CSV table of C-alpha atoms in Angstrom, one decimal:
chain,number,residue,atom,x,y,z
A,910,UNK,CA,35.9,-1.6,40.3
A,911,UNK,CA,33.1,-1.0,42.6
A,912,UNK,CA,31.3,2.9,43.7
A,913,UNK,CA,30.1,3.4,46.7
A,914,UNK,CA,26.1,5.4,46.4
A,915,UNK,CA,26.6,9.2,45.8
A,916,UNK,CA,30.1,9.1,44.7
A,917,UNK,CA,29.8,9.7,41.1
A,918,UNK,CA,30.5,13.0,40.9
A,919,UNK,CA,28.3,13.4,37.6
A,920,UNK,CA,25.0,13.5,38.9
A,921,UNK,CA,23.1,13.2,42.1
A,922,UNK,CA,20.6,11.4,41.3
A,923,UNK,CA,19.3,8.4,38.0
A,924,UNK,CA,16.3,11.4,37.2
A,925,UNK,CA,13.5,9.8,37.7
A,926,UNK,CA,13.7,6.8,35.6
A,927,UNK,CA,14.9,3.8,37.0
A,928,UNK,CA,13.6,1.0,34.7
A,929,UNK,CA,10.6,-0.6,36.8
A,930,UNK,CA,11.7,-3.9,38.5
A,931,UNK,CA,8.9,-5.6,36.8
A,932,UNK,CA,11.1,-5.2,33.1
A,933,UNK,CA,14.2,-6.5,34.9
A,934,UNK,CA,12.8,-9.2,36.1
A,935,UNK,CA,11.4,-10.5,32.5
A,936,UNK,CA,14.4,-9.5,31.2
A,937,UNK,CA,15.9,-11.7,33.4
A,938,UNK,CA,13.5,-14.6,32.2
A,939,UNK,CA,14.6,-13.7,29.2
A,940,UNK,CA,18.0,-13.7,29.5
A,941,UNK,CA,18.0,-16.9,31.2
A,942,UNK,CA,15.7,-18.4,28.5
A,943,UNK,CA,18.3,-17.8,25.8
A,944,UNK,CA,21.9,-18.7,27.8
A,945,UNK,CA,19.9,-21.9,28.1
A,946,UNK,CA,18.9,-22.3,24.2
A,947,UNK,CA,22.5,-21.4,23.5
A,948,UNK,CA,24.0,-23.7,25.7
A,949,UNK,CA,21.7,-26.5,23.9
A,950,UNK,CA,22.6,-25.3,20.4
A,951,UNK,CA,26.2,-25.5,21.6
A,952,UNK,CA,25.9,-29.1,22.9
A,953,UNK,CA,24.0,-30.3,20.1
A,954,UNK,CA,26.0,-28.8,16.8
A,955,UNK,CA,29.2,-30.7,15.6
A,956,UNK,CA,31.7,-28.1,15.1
A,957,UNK,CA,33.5,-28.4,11.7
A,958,UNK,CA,36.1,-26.2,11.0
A,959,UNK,CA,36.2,-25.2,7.7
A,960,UNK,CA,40.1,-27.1,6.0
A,961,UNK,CA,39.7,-25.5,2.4
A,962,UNK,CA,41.2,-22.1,2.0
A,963,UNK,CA,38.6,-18.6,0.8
A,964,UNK,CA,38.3,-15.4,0.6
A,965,UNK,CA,37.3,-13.4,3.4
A,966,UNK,CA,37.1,-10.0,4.3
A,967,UNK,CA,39.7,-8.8,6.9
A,968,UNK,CA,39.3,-4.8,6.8
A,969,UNK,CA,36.4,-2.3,5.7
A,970,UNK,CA,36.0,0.9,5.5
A,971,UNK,CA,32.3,2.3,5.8
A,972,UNK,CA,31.4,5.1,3.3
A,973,UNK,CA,30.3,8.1,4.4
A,974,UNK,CA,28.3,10.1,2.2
A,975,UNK,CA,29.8,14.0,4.2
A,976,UNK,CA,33.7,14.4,2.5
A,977,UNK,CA,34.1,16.3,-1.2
A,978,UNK,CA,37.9,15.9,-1.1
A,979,UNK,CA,39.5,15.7,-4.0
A,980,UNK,CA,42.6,14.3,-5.2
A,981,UNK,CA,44.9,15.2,-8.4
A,982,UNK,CA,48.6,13.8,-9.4
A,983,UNK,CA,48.5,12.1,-6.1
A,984,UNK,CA,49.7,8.8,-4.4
A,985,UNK,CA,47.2,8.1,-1.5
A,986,UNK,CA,48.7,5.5,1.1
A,987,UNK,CA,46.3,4.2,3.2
A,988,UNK,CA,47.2,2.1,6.4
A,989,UNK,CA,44.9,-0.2,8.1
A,990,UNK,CA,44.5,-3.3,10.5
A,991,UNK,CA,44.1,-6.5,9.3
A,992,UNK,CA,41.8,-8.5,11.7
A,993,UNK,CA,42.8,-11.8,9.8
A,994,UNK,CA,45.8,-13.2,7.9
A,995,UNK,CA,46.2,-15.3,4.8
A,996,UNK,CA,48.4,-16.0,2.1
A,997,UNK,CA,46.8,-13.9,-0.9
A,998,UNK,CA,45.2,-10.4,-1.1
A,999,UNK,CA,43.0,-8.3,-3.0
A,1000,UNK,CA,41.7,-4.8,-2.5
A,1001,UNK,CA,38.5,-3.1,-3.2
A,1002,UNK,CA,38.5,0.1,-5.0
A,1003,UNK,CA,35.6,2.5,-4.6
A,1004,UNK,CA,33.8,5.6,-6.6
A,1005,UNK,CA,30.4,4.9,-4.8
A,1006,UNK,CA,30.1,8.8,-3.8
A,1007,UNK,CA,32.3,10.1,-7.1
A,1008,UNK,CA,31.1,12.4,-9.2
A,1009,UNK,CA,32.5,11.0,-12.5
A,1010,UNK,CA,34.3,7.9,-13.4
A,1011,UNK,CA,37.5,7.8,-11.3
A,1012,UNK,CA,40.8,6.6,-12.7
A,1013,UNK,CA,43.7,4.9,-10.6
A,1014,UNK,CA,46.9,3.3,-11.5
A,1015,UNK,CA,49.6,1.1,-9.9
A,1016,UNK,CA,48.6,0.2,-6.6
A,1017,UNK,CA,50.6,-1.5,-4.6
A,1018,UNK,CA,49.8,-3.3,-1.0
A,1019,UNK,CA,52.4,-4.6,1.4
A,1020,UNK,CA,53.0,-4.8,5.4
A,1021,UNK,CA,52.9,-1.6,6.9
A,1022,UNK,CA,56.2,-0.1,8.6
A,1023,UNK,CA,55.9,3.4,10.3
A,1024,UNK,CA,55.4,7.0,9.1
A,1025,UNK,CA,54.5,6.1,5.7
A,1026,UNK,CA,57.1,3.5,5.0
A,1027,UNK,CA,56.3,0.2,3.9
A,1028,UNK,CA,58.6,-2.9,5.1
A,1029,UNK,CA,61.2,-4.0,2.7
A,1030,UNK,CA,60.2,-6.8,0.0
A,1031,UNK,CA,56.9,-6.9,0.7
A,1032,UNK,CA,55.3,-4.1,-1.5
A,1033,UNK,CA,53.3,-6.0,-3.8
A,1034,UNK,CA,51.9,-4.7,-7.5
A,1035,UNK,CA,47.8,-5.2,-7.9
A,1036,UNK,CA,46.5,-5.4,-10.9
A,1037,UNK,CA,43.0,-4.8,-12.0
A,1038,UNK,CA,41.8,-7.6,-15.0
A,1039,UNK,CA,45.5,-7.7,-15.3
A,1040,UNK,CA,46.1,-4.1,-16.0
A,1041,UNK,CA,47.9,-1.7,-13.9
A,1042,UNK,CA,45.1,1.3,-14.2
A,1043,UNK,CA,41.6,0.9,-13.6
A,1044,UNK,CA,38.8,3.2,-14.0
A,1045,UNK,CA,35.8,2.6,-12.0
A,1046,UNK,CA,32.3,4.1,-12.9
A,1047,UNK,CA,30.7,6.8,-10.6
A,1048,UNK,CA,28.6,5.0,-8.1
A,1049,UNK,CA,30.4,1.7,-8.0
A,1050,UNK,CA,33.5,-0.3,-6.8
A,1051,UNK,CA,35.7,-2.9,-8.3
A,1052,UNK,CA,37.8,-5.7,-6.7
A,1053,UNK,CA,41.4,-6.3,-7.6
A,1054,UNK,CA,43.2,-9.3,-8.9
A,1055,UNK,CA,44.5,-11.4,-6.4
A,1056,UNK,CA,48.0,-11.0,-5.4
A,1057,UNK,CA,50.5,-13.1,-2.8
A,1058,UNK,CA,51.5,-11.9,0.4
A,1059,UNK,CA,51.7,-13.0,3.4
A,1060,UNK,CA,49.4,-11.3,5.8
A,1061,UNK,CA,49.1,-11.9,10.0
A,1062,UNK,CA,46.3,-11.5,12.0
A,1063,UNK,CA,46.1,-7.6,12.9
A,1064,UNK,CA,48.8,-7.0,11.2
A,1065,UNK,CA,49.3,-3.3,10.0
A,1066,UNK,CA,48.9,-3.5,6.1
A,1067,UNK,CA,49.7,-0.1,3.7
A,1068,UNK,CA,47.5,0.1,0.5
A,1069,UNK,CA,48.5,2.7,-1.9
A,1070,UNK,CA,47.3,4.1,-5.0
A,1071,UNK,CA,47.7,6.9,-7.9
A,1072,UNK,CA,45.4,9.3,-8.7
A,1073,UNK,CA,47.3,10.8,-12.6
A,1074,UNK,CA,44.1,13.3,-12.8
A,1075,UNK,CA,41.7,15.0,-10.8
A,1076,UNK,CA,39.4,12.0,-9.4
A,1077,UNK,CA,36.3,14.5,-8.3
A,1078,UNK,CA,34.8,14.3,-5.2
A,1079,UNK,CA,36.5,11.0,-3.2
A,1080,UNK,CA,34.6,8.0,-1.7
A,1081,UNK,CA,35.9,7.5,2.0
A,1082,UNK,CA,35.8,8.4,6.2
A,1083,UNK,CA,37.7,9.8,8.6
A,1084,UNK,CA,37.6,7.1,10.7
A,1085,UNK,CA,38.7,2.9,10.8
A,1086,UNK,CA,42.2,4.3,9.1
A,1087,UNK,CA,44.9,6.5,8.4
A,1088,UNK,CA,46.6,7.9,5.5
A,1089,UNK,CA,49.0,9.9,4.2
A,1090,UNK,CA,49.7,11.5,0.2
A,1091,UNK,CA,52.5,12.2,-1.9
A,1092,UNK,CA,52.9,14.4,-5.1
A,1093,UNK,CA,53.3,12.2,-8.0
A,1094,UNK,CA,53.4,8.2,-8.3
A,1095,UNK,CA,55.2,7.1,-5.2
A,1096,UNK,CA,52.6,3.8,-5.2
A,1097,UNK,CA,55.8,1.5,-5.1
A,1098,UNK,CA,58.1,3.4,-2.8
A,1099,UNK,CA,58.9,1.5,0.3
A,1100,UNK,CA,60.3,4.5,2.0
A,1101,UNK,CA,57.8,7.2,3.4
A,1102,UNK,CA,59.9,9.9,2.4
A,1103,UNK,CA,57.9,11.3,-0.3
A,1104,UNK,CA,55.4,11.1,2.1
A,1105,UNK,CA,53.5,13.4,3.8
A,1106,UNK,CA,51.2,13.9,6.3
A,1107,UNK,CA,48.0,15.1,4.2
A,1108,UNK,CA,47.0,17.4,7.2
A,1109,UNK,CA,50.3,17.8,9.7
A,1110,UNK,CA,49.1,18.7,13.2
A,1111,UNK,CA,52.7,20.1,13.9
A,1112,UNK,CA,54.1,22.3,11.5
A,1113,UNK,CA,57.4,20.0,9.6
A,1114,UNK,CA,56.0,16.9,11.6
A,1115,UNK,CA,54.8,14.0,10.1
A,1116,UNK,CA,51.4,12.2,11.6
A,1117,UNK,CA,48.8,10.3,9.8
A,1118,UNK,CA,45.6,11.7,8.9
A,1119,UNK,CA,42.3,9.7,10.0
A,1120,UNK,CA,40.7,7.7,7.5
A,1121,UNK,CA,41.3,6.6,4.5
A,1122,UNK,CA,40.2,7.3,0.2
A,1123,UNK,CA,39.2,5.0,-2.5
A,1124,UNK,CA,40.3,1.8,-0.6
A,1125,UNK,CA,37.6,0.5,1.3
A,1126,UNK,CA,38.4,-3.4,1.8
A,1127,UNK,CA,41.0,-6.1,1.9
A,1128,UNK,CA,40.0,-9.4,1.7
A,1129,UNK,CA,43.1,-12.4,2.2
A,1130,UNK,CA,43.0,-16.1,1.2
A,1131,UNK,CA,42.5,-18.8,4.0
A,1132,UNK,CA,41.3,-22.0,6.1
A,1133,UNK,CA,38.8,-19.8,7.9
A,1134,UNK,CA,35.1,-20.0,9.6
A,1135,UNK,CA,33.4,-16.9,8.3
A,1136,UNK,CA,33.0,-13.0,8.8
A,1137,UNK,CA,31.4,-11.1,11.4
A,1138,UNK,CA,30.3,-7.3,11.1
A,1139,UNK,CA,30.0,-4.9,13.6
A,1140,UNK,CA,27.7,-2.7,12.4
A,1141,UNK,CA,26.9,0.6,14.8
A,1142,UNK,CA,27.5,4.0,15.0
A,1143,UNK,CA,30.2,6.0,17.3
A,1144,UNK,CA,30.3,3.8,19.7
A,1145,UNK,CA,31.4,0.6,17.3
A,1146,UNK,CA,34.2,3.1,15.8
A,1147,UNK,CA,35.3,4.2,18.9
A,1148,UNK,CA,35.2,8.2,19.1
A,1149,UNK,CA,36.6,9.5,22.5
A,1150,UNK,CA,38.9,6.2,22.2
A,1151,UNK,CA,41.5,6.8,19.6
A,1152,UNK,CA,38.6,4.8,17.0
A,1153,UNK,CA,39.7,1.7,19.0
A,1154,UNK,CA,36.1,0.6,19.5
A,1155,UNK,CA,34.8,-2.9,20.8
A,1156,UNK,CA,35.3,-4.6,17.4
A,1157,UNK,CA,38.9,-3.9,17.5
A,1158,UNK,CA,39.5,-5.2,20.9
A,1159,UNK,CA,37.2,-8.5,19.7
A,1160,UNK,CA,39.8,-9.3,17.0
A,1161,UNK,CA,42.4,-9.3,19.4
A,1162,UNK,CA,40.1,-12.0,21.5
A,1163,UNK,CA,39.2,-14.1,18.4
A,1164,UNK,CA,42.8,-14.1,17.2
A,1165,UNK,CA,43.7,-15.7,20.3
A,1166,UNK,CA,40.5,-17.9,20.0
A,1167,UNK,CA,42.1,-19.0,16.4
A,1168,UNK,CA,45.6,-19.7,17.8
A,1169,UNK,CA,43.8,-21.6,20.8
A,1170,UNK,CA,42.5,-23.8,18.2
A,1171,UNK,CA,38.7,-22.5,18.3
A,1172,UNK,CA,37.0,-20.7,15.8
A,1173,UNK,CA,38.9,-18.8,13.0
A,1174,UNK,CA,36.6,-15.8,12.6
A,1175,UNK,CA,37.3,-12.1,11.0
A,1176,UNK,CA,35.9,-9.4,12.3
A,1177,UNK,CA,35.8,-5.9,10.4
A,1178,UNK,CA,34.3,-2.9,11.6
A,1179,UNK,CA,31.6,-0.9,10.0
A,1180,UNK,CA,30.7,1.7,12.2
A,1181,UNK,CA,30.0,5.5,11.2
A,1182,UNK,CA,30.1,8.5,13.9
A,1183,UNK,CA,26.7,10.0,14.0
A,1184,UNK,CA,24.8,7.4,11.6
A,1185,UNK,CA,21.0,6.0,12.4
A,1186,UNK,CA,18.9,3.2,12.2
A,1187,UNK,CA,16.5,4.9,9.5
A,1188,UNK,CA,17.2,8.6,8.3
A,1189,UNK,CA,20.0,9.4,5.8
A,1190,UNK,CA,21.7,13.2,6.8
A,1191,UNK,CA,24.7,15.0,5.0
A,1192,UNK,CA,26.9,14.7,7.5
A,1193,UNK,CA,27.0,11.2,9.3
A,1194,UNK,CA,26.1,9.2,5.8
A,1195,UNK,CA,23.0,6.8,4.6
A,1196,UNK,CA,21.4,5.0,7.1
A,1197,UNK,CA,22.2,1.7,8.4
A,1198,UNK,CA,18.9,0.5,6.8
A,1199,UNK,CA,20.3,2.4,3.3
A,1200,UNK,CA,23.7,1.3,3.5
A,1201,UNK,CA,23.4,-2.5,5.2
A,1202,UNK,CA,23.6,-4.2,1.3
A,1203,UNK,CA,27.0,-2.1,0.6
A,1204,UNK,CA,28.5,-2.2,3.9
A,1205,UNK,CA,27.3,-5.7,4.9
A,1206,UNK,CA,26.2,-8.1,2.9
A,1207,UNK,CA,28.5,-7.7,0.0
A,1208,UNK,CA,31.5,-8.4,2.8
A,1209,UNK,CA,32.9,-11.3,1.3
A,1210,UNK,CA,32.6,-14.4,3.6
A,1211,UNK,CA,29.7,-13.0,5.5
A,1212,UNK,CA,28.4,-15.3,8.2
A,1213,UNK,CA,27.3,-13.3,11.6
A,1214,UNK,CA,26.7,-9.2,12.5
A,1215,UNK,CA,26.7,-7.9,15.9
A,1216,UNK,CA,24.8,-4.7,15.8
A,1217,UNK,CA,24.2,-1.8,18.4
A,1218,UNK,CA,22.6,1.4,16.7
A,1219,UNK,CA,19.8,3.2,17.3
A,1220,UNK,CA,21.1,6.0,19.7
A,1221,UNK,CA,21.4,8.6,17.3
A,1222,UNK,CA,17.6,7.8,16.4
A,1223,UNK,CA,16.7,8.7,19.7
A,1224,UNK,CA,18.8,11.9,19.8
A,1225,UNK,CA,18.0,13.3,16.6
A,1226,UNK,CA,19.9,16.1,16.4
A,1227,UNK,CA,18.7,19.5,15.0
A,1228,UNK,CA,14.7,18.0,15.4
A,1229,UNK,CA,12.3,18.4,17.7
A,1230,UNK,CA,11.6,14.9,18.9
A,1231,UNK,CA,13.3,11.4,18.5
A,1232,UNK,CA,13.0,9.7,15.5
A,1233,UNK,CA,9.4,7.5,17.0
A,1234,UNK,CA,10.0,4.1,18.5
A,1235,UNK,CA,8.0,2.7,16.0
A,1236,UNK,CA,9.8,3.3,13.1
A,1237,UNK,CA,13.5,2.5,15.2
A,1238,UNK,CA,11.5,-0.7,16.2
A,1239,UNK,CA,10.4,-1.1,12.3
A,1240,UNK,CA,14.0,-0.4,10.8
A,1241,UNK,CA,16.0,-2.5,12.8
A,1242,UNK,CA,13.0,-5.6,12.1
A,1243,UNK,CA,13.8,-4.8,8.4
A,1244,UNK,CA,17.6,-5.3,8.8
A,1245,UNK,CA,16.9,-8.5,11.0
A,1246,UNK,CA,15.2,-9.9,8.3
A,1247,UNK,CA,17.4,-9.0,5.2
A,1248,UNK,CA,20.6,-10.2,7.2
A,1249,UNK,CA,19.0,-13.8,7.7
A,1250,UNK,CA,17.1,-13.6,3.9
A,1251,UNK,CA,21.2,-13.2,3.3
A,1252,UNK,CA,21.9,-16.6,5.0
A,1253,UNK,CA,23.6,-14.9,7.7
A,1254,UNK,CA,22.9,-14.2,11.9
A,1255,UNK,CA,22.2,-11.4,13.3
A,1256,UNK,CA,22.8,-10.3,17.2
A,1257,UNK,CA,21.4,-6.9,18.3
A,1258,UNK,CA,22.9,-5.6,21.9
A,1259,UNK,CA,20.7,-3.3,23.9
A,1260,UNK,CA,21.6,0.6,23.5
A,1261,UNK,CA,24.3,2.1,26.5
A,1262,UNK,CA,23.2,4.5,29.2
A,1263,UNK,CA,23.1,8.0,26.9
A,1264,UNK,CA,23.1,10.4,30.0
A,1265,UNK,CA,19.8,12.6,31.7
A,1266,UNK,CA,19.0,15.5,32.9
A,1267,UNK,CA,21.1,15.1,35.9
A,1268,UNK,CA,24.5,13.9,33.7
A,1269,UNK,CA,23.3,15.0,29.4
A,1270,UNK,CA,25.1,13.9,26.8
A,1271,UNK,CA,25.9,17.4,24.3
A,1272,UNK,CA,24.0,15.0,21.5
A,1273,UNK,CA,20.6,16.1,20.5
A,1274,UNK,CA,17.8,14.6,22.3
A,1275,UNK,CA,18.7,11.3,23.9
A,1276,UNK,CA,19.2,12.4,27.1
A,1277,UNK,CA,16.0,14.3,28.1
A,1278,UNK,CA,13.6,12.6,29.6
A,1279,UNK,CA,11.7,11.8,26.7
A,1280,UNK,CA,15.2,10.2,25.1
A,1281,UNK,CA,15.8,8.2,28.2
A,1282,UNK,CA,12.4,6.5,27.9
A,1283,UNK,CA,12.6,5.9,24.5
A,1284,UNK,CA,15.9,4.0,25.1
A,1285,UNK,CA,14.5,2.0,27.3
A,1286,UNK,CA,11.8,0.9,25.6
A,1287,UNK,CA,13.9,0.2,22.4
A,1288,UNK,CA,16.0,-2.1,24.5
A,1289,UNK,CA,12.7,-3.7,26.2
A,1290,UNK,CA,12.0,-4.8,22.4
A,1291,UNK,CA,15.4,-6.2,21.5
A,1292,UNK,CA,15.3,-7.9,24.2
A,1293,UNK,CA,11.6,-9.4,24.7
A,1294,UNK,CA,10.3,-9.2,20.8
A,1295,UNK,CA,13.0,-8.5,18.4
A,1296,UNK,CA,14.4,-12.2,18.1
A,1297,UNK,CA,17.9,-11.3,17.8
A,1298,UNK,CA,19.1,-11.0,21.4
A,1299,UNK,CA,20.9,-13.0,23.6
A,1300,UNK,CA,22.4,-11.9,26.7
A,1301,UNK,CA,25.9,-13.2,25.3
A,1302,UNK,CA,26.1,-9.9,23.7
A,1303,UNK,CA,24.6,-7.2,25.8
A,1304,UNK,CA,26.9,-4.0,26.3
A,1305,UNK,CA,24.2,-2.0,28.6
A,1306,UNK,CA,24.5,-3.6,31.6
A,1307,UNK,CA,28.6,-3.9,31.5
A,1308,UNK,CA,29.1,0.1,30.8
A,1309,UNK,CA,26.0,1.1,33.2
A,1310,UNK,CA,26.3,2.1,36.8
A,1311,UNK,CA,24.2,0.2,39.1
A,1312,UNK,CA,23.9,3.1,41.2
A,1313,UNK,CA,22.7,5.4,38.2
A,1314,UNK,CA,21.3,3.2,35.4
A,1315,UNK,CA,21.4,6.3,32.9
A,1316,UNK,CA,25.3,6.8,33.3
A,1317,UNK,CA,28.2,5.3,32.2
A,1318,UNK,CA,30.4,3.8,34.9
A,1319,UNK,CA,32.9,6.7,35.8
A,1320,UNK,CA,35.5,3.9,35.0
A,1321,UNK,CA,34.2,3.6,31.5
A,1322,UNK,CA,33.2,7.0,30.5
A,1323,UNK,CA,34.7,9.3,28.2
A,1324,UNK,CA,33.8,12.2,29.8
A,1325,UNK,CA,30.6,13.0,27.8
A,1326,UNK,CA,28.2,10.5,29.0
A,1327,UNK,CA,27.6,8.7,25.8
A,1328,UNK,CA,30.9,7.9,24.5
A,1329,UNK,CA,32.9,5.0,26.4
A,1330,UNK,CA,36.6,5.3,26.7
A,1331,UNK,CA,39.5,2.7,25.7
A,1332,UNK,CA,38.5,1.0,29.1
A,1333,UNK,CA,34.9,0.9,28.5
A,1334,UNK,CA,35.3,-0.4,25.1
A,1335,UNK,CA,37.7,-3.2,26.2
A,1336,UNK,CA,34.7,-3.9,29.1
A,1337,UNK,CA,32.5,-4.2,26.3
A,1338,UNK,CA,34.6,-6.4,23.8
A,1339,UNK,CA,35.1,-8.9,27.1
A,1340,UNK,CA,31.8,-9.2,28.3
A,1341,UNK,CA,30.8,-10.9,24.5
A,1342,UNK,CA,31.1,-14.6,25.4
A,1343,UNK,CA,33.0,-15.8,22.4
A,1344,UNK,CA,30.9,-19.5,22.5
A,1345,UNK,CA,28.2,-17.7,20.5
A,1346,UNK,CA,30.2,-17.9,17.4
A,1347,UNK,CA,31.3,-21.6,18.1
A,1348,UNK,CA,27.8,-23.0,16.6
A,1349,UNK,CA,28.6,-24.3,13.1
């Protein structure tokens, strides 16, 4: 879709601060520098896929640090998206954020049917060390037993689980899932009609509630090439676009790629609304510095993350001034370097146009002049010093106007200037040229 100059009824003009053409242009020597390493790595690596079956991660769930919901004489059925299938299963169970040991009993997985039910025959028992019940320490997680079950690429898979007591303050998000609850142990029920919605929006209506509790990964059993994480903030989730952010619509692409006979690569998702680069706050959980180990690189079968965070940094809301460059610049180095230390890769995309004074985003700081700058200069360092770009994966040119550089493209934007919508995240999700993960 193409805008014709002063159409965009969001602003009337880019503020002031159009990125000098001198920066485009070496961007553009950089960009052109590494398509053409890329294209030589791709020429000169043998592809192998991998024949043997493992364990991979094929869902996540991202703690945040905000929620004190508590849970007693409860079954909590979580549903989720599998990104990748297999023939095996096993869950992991988490009391990271608890505030004493939390015991569960008879959990159950199987394929996901609709409002709460669970398709027949396919409700699986998990076991924990061969036992049905499981208490996990405060501050920690445990991994189940492996189970069989047939699992499809994003395939819709139910997870549920019995709380007998009170389990404290839960470990979880709002976001990446849905769930519902049931009085009493309904963990094996294939119906959903002891189920309820834990929040109805309708009064007698029965809707899922956003996120999920205690569950935070499914890993399955297959031939496959590795894991990649999305790690981000918002945008990665998806807010403003039913939590369908660009990592969803990329397992979609890389299913295909599978089927297609190219890579077999899962992708989970571990954004959190709100988080940053390098502070910790109540509400929007640790940082990505804080929680990359738990979030990251304990994801079983870990082999590349694609990263875009560093927004909220800029904005930091409730202060006085962004979060300084340096220390943005000095985080993200830190996570570079721990990712490879981890024998993994590491891609970081620019940040998206955040808005100005002609078009702000409501979100602290990042679109006042001083928060346009700064975005601009984070993204000059990704892309001339950090050592983790390529212009395979870089999101701010695809969701930018051309005629406003600060803006989203009306096409892609939410409708608060920082946020793109189900369009915008699908731009972003198919502008990622898929050979960057064909170099093994």
């Amino acid at each position: 879709m193409t805008f014709e100059a002063g159409t965009n009824p969001l602003r009337a003009s880019d503020g002031g601060h159009r990125r000098p053409v001198v920066l485009r242009l070496t961007a553009l020597v950089v960009a052109i520098a590494c398509v053409l390493g890329f294209a030589a790595a791709a020429r000169s690596t043998a592809l192998v896929r991998s024949i043997s079956p493992s364990w991979v991660a094929a869902w996540g769930l991202p703690v945040n640090s905000s929620d004190t919901t508590s849970f007693e004489n409860q079954t909590i059925r979580v549903v989720m998206r599998a990104s990748f299938g297999g023939s095996r299963v096993r869950i992991r169970l988490s009391n990271v954020n608890g505030t004493q040991p939390l015991t569960l009993r008879n959990a159950h997985i199987g394929i996901a049917g609709s409002s709460g039910d669970v398709q027949p025959g396919t409700n699986v028992p998990l076991t924990f060390h061969r036992s049905s019940a499981v208490t996990i320490p405060t501050g920690e997680s445990v991994m189940s037993d492996p189970a069989a079950l047939n699992v499809h690429a994003l395939e819709k898979l139910a997870v549920s689980v019995y709380a007998p007591g009170s389990t404290g303050q839960g470990t979880g998000d709002g976001e990446l899932a849905s769930y519902y609850t049931a009085a009493g142990d309904h963990a094996g029920d294939m119906g959903g009609a002891s189920f309820e919605a834990a929040l109805p929006s309708v009064a007698g209506a029965t809707s899922t509630v956003s996120g999920s509790y205690f569950v935070t990964g499914v890993d399955v059993y297959a031939p496959n090439d590795g894991l990649i994480v999305a790690l981000g903030d918002s945008i990665t989730v998806g807010a403003i676009a039913g939590n369908k952010g660009w990592p969803y619509w990329l397992a979609e692409r890389l299913a295909q790629l599978a089927a297609q006979g190219g890579p077999r690569l899962s992708i989970i998702d571990m954004g959190i609304s709100g988080n940053e680069v390098t502070q910790d706050t109540s509400i929007n959980g640790v940082s990505a510095q804080h929680r990359l180990q738990r979030d990251v690189l304990d994801q079983t079968g870990l082999t590349e993350v694609v990263m875009m965070e560093g927004i909220n940094d800029v904005g930091n809301i409730g202060g006085t001034s962004g979060v300084p460059e340096a220390t943005i610049e000095t985080g993200l180095s830190q996570i570079i370097q721990r990712v490879r230390n981890a024998g993994a890769r590491i891609l970081l995309s620019p940040l998206t146009p955040a808005g100005d004074v002609d078009g702000p985003a409501p979100y602290g700081l990042c679109s006042t002049p001083a928060g346009v700058q700064e975005r601009h200069d984070v993204n000059d360092w990704i892309r001339r010093t950090s050592g983790a770009y390529t212009p395979l994966f870089d999101f701010e040119p695809v969701i930018e106007d051309p005629q406003f550089p600060n803006h989203i493209l009306l096409a892609y934007n939410s409708g608060d200037n920082l946020h793109p919508n189900i369009a915008g995240q699908q731009a972003m999700a198919n502008s990622i040229d898929l050979g960057i993960f064909d170099t093994r």
